mmCIF file of C-alpha atoms and ligand atoms in Angstrom:
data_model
loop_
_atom_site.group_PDB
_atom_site.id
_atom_site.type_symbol
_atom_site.label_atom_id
_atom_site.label_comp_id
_atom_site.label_asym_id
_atom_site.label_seq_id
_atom_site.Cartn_x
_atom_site.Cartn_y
_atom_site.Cartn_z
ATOM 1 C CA UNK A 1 5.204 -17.915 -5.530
ATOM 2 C CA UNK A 2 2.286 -16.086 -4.250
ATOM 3 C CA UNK A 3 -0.353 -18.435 -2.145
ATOM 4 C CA UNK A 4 -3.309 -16.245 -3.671
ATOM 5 C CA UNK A 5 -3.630 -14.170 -6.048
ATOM 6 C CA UNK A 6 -6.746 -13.016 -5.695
ATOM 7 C CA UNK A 7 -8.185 -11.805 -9.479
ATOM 8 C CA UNK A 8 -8.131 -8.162 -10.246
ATOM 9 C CA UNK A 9 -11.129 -5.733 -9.592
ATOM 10 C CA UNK A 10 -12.614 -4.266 -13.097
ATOM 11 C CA UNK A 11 -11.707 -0.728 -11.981
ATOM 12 C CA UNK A 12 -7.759 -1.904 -10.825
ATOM 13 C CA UNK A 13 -7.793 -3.379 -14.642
ATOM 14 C CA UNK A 14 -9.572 -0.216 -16.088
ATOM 15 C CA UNK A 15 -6.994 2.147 -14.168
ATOM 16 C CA UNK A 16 -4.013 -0.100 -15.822
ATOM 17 C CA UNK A 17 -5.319 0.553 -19.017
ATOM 18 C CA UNK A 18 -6.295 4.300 -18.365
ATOM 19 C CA UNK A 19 -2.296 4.753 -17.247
ATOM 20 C CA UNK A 20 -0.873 3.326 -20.471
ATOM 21 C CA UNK A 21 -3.281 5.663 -22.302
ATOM 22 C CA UNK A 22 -2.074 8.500 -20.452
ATOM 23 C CA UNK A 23 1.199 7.189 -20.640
ATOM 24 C CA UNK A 24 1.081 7.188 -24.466
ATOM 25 C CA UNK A 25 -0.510 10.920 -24.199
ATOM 26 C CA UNK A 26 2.919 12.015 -22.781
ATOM 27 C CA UNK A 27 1.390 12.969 -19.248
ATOM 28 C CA UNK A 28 4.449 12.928 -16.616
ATOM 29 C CA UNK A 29 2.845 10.487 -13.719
ATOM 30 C CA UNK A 30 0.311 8.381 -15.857
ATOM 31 C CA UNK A 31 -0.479 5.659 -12.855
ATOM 32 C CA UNK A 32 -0.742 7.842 -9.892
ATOM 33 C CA UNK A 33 -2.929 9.923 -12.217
ATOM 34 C CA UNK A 34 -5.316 7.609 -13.409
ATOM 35 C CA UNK A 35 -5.540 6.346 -9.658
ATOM 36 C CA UNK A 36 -5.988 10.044 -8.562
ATOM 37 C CA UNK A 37 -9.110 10.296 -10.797
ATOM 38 C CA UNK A 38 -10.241 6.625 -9.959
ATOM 39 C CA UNK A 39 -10.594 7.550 -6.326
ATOM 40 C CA UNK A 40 -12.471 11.068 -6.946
ATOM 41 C CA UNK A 41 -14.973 9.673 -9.398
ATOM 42 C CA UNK A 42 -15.629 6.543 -6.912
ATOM 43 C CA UNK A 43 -15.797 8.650 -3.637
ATOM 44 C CA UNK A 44 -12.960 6.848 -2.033
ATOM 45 C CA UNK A 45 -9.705 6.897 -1.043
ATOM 46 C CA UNK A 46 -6.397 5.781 -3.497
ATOM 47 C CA UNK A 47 -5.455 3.302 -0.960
ATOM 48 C CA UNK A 48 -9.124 1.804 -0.973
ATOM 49 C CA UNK A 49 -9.520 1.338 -4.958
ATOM 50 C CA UNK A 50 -9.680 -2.870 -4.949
ATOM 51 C CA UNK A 51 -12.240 -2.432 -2.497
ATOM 52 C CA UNK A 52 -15.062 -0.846 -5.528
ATOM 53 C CA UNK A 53 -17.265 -3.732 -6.293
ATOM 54 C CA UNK A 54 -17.315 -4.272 -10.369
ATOM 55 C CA UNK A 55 -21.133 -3.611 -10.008
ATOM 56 C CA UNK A 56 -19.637 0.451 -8.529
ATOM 57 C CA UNK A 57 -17.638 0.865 -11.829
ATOM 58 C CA UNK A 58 -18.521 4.674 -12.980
ATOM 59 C CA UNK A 59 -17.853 4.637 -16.573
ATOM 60 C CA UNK A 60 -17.661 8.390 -16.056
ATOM 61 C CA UNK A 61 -14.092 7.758 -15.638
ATOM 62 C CA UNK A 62 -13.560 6.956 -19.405
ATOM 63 C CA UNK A 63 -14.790 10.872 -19.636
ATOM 64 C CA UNK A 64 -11.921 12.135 -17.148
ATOM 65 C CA UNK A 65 -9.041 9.861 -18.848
ATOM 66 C CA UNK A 66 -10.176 11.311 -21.719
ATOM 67 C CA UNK A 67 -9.685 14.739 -20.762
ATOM 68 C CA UNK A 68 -6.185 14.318 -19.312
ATOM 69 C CA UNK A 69 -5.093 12.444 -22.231
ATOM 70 C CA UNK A 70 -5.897 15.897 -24.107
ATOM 71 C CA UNK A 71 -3.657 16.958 -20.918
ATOM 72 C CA UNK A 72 -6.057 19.329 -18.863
ATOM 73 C CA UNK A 73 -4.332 19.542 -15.375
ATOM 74 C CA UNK A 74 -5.350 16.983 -12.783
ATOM 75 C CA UNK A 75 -6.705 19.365 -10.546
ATOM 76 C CA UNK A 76 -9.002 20.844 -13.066
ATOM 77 C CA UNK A 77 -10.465 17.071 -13.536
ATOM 78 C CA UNK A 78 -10.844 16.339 -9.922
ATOM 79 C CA UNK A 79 -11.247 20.225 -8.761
ATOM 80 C CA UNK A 80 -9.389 19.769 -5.874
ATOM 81 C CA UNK A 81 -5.841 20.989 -4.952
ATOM 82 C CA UNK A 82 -4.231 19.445 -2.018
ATOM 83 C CA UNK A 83 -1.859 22.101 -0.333
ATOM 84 C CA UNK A 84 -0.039 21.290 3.329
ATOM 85 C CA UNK A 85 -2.704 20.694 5.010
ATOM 86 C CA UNK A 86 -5.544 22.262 2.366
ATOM 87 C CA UNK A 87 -8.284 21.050 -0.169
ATOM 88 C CA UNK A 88 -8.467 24.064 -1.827
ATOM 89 C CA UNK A 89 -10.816 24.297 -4.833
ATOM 90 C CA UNK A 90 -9.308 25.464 -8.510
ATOM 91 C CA UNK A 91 -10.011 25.525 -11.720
ATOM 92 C CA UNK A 92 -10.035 27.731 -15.096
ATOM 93 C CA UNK A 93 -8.631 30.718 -14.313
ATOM 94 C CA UNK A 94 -6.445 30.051 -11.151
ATOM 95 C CA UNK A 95 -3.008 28.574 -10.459
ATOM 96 C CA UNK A 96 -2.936 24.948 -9.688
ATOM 97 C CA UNK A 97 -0.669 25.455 -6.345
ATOM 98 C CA UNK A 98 2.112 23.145 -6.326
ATOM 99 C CA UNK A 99 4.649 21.329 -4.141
ATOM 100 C CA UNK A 100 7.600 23.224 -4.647
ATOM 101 C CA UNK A 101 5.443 26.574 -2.579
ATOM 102 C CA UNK A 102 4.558 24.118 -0.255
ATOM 103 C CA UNK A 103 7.977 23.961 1.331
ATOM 104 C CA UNK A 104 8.789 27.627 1.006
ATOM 105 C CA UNK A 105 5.309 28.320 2.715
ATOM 106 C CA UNK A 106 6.551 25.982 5.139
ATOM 107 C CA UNK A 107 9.825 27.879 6.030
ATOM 108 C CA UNK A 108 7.644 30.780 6.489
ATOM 109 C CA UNK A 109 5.204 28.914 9.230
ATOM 110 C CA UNK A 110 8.672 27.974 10.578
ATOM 111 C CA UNK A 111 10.040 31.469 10.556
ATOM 112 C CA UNK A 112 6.380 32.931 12.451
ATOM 113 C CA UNK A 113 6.033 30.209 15.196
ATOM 114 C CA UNK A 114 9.112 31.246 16.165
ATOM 115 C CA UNK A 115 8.847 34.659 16.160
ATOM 116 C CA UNK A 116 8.726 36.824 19.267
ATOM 117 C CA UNK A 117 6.059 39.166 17.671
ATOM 118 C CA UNK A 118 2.397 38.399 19.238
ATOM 119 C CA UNK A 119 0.440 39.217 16.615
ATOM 120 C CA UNK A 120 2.538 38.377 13.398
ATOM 121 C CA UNK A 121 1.468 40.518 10.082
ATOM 122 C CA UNK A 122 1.906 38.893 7.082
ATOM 123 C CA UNK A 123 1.437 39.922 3.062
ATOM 124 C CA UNK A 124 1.260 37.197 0.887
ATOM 125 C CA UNK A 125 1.598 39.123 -2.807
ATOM 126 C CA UNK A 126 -0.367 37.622 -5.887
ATOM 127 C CA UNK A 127 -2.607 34.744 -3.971
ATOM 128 C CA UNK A 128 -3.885 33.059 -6.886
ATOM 129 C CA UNK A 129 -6.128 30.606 -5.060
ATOM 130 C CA UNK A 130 -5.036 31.760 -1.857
ATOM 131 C CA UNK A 131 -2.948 28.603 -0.717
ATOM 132 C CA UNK A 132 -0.202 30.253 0.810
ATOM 133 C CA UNK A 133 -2.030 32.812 2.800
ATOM 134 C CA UNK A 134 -4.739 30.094 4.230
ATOM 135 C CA UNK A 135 -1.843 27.579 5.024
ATOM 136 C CA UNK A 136 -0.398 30.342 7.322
ATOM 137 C CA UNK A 137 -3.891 31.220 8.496
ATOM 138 C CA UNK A 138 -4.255 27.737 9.312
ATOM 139 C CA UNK A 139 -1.151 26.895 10.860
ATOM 140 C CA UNK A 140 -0.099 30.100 12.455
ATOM 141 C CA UNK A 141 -3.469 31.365 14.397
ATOM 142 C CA UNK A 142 -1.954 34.467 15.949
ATOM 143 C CA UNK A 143 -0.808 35.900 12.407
ATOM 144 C CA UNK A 144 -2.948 37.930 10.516
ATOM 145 C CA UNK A 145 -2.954 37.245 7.118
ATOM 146 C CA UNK A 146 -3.136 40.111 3.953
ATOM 147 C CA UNK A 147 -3.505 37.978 0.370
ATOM 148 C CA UNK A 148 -3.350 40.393 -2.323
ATOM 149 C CA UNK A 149 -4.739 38.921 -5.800
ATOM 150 C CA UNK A 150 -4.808 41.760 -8.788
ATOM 151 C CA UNK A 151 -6.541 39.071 -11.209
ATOM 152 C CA UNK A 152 -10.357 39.140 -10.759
ATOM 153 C CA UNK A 153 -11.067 35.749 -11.257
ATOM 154 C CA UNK A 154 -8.159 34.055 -9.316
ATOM 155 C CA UNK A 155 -9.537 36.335 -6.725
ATOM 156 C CA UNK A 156 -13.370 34.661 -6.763
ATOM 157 C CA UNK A 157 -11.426 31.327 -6.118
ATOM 158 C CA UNK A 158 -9.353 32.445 -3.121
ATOM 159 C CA UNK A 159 -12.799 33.933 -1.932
ATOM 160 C CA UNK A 160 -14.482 30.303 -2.397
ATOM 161 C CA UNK A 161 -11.392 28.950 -0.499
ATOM 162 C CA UNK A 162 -11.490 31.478 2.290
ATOM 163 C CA UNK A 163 -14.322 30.536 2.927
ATOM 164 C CA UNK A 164 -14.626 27.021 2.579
ATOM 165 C CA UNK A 165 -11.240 26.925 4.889
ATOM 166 C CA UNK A 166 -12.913 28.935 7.395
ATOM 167 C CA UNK A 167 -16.375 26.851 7.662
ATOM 168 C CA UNK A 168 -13.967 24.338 8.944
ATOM 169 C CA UNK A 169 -11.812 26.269 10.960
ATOM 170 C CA UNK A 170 -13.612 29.303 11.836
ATOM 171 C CA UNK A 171 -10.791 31.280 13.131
ATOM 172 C CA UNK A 172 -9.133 32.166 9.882
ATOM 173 C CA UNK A 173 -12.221 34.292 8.792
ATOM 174 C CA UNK A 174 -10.848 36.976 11.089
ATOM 175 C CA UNK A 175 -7.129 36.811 10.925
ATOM 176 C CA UNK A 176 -7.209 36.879 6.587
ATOM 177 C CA UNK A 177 -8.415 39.579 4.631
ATOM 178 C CA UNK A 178 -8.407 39.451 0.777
ATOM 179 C CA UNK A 179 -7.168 42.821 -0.828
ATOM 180 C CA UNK A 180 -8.090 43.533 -4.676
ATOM 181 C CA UNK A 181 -5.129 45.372 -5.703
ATOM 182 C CA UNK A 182 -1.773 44.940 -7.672
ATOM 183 C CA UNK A 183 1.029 44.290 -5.076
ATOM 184 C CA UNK A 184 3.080 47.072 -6.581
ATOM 185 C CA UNK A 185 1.213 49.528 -4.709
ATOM 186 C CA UNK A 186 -0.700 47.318 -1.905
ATOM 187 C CA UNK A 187 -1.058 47.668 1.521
ATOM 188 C CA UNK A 188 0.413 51.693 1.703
ATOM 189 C CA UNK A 189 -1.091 52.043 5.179
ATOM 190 C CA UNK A 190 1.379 49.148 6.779
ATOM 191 C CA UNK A 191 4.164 50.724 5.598
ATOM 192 C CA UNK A 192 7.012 49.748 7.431
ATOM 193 C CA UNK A 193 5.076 47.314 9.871
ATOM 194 C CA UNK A 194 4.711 44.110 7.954
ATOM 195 C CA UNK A 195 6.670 41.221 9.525
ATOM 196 C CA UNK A 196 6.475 38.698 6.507
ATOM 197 C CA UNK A 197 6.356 39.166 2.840
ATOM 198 C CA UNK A 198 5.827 36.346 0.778
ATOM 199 C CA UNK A 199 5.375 35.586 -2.639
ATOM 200 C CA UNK A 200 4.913 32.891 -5.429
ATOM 201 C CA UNK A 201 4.961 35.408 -8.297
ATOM 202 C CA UNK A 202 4.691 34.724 -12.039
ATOM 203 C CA UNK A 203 8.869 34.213 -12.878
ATOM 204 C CA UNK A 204 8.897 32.458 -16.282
ATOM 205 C CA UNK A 205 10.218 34.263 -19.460
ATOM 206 C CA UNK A 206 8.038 35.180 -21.782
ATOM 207 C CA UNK A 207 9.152 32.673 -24.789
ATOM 208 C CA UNK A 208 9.636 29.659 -22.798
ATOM 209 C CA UNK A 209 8.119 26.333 -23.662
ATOM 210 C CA UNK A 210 5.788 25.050 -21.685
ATOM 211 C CA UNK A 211 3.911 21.529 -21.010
ATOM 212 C CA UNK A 212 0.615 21.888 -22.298
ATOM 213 C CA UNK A 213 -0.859 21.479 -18.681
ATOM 214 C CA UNK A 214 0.793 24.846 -18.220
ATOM 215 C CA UNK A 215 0.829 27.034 -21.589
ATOM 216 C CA UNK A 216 -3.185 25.879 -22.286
ATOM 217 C CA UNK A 217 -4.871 26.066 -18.635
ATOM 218 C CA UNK A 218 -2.796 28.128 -16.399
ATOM 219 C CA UNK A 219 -3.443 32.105 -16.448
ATOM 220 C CA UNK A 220 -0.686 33.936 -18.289
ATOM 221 C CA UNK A 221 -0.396 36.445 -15.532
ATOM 222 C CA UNK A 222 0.276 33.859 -13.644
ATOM 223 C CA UNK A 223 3.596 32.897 -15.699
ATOM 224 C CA UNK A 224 5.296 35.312 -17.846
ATOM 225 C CA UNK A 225 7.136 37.999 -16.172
ATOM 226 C CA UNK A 226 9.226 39.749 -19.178
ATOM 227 C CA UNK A 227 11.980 38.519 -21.044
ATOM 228 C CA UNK A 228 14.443 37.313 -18.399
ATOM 229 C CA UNK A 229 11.647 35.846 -16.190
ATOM 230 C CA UNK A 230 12.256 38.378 -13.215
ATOM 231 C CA UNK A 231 10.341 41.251 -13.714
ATOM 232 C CA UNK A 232 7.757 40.542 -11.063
ATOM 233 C CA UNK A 233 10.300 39.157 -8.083
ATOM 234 C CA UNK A 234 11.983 42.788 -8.812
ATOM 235 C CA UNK A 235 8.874 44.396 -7.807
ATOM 236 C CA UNK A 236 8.496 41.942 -4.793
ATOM 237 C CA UNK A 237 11.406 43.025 -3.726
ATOM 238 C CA UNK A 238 11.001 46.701 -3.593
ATOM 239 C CA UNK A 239 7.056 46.584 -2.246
ATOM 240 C CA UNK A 240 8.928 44.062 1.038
ATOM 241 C CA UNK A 241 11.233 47.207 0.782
ATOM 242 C CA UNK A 242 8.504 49.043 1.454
ATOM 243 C CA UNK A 243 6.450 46.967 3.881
ATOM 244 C CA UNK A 244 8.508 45.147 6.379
ATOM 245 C CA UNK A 245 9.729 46.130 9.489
ATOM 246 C CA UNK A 246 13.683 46.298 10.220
ATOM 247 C CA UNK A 247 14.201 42.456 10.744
ATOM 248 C CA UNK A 248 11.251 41.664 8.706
ATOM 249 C CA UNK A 249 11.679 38.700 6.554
ATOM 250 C CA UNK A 250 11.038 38.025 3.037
ATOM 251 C CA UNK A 251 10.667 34.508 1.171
ATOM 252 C CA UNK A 252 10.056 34.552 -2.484
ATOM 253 C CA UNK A 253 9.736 31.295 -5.268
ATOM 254 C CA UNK A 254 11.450 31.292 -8.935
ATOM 255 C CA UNK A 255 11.989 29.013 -11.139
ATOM 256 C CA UNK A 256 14.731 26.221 -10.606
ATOM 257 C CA UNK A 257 18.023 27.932 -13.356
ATOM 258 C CA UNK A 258 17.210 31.678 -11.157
ATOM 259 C CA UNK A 259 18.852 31.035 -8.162
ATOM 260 C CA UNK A 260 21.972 33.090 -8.617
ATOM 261 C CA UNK A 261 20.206 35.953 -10.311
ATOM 262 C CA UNK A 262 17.076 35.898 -7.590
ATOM 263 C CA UNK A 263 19.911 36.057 -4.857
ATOM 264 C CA UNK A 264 20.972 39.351 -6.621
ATOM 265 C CA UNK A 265 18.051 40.828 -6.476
ATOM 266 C CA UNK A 266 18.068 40.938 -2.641
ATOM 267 C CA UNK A 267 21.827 42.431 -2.456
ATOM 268 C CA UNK A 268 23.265 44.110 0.506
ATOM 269 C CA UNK A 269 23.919 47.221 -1.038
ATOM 270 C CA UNK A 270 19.563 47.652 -1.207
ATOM 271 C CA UNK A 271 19.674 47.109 2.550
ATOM 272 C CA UNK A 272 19.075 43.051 2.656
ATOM 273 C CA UNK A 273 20.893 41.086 5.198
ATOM 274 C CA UNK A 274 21.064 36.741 5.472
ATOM 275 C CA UNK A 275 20.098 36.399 1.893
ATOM 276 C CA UNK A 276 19.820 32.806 0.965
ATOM 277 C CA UNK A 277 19.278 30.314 -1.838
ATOM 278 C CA UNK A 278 16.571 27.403 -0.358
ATOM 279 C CA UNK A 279 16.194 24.242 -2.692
ATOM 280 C CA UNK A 280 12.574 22.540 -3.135
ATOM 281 C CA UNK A 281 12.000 18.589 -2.451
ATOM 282 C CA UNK A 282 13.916 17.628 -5.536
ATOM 283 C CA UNK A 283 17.061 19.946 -4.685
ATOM 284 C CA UNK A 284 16.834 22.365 -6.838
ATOM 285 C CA UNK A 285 17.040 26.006 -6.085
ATOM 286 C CA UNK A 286 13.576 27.748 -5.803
ATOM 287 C CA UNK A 287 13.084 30.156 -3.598
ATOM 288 C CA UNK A 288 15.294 33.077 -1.671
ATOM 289 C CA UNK A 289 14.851 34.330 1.769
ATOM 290 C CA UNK A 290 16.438 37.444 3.271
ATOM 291 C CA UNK A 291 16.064 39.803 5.907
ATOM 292 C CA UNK A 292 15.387 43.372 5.351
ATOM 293 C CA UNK A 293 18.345 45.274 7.889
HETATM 294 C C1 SAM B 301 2.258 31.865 -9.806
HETATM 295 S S1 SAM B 301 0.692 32.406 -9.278
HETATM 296 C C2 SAM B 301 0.792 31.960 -7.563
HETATM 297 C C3 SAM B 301 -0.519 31.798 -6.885
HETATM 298 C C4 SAM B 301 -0.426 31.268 -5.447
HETATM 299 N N1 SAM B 301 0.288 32.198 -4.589
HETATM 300 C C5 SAM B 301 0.255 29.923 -5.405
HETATM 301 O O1 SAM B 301 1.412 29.846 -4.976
HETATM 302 O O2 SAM B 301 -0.366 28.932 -5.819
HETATM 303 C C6 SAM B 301 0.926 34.183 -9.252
HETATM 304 C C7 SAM B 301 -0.328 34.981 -8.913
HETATM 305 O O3 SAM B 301 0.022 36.358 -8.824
HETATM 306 C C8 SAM B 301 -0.984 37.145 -9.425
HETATM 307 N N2 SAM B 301 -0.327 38.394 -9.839
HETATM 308 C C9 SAM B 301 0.586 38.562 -10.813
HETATM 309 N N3 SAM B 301 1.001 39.841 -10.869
HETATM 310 C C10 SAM B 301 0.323 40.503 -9.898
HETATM 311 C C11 SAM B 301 0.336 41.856 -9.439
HETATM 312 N N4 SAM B 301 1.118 42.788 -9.995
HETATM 313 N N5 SAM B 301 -0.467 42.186 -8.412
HETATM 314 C C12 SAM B 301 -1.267 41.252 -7.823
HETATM 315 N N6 SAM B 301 -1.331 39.957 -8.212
HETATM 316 C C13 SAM B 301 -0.532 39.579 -9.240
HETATM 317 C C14 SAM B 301 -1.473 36.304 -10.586
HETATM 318 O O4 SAM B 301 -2.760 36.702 -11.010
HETATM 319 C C15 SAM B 301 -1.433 34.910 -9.960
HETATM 320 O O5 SAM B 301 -2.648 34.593 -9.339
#
């Protein structure tokens, strides 16, 4: 038997009944949600949420439940997408960036720190908000960065996030350089001298079903990519073709049943060496590295 129990705080009893709400709403982590959104509207940390006096209650927080009840993302509530070591700002328009990328971004820091190259160059195709190319900005200072974004508007957020990443650490502004193109024909004058291509590219077929988080708020060229899902990873894998360096390296995410087929796709006989299937946190299959020979 507990000693003291001391009573609960109006917002630890206002989040319990926010995450049955969102529970009810069919939204996939309804606690650590409603805490999420507790702590943003508040202005403190999740760990700190008994500490908000009852008098500090926002009831602005009734507003937010509400709108990811109606299942808007998270992210798009709380504007803020945590990524490595990141608060990158999204919203409409832009791809929420997720964990799985996190860990293939994180073989690719892996792959750079240890490579004997002084000045690493690195294409990161289709930036959305630009997570992957400022986490390697951030995190691997000698490399310089190319994010290529075709999509206008995903492109004003990885400009926001540029440069809110580089007010902080001021050496990225120099070593990343945002290019306005479609990655099919990007970057023609490093031809043959990129060390790193990298890509989170839209991979899902174009009639799968999607959680409404997804089919309502995400972009649709940031999803569909033809019938079979791998249209776009077929073009990644021609433009690394194009850019790398022999020995270059490329890493590239798809969705968790495209393993096999994604492994195909960078086959021997089109000059790729070390191909191989990586898993995500969960242990699924999600993303294929290989060497170009
Ligand atoms: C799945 S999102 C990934 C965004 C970001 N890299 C991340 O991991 O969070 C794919 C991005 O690629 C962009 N994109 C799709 N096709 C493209 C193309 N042909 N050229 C340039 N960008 C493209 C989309 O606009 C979208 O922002």
């Amino acid at each position: 038997m507990a000693l003291f129990d001391p009573p609960m705080s109006m917002l630890m009893t206002e989040v319990a009944v926010a995450a049955g709400r969102l529970a009810e709403a069919g939204v996939e982590s309804p606690r650590a949600d409603a805490e999420l959104m507790a702590a943003h509207r508040h202005g403190v940390a999740r760990s700190q949420l008994n500490l908000v006096a009852d008098t500090d209650f926002d009831p602005r927080y009734w507003d937010d439940v509400g709108r990811r009840a109606a299942r808007e993302p998270l992210q798009h509530i709380t504007g803020i997408a945590y990524f490595r070591y990141l608060d990158l700002e999204v919203g409409p328009g832009v791809f929420v960036p997720r964990p799985e990328t996190e860990v293939m971004t994180g073989w690719a820091i892996g792959q750079l720190t240890a490579m004997d190259v002084a000045e690493p160059v690195v294409a990161d195709l289709g930036t959305g908000s630009g997570a992957i190319a400022l986490a390697i900005a951030q995190e691997v200072p000698r490399a310089r960065v190319h994010a290529i974004e075709a999509d206008p508007l995903a492109r004003s957020w990885a400009e926001r996030n540029l440069a809110r990443c580089a007010a902080a650490a001021p050496h990225i502004a120099g070593r990343l350089s945002l290019h306005g193109d479609d990655f099919a024909a990007a970057l023609g004058e490093m031809d043959g001298r990129v060390d790193l291509v990298i890509s989170n590219p839209p991979y899902i077929p174009v009639d799968a079903s999607l959680p409404p988080e997804v089919s309502e708020y995400e972009p649709s060229a940031a999803l569909f990519s033809g019938a079979d899902g791998l249209d776009a990873i077929r073009v990644v894998e021609r433009v690394a073709r194009r850019l790398l360096r022999p020995g270059g390296l490329v890493a590239v995410e798809h969705g968790a049943p495209q393993g096999a087929a994604v492994y195909w796709v960078f086959a021997e006989e089109n000059g790729w060496s070390q191909t191989r299937n990586h898993t995500d946190l969960a242990g699924r299959d999600r993303f294929v590295t290989a060497t170009w020979a």
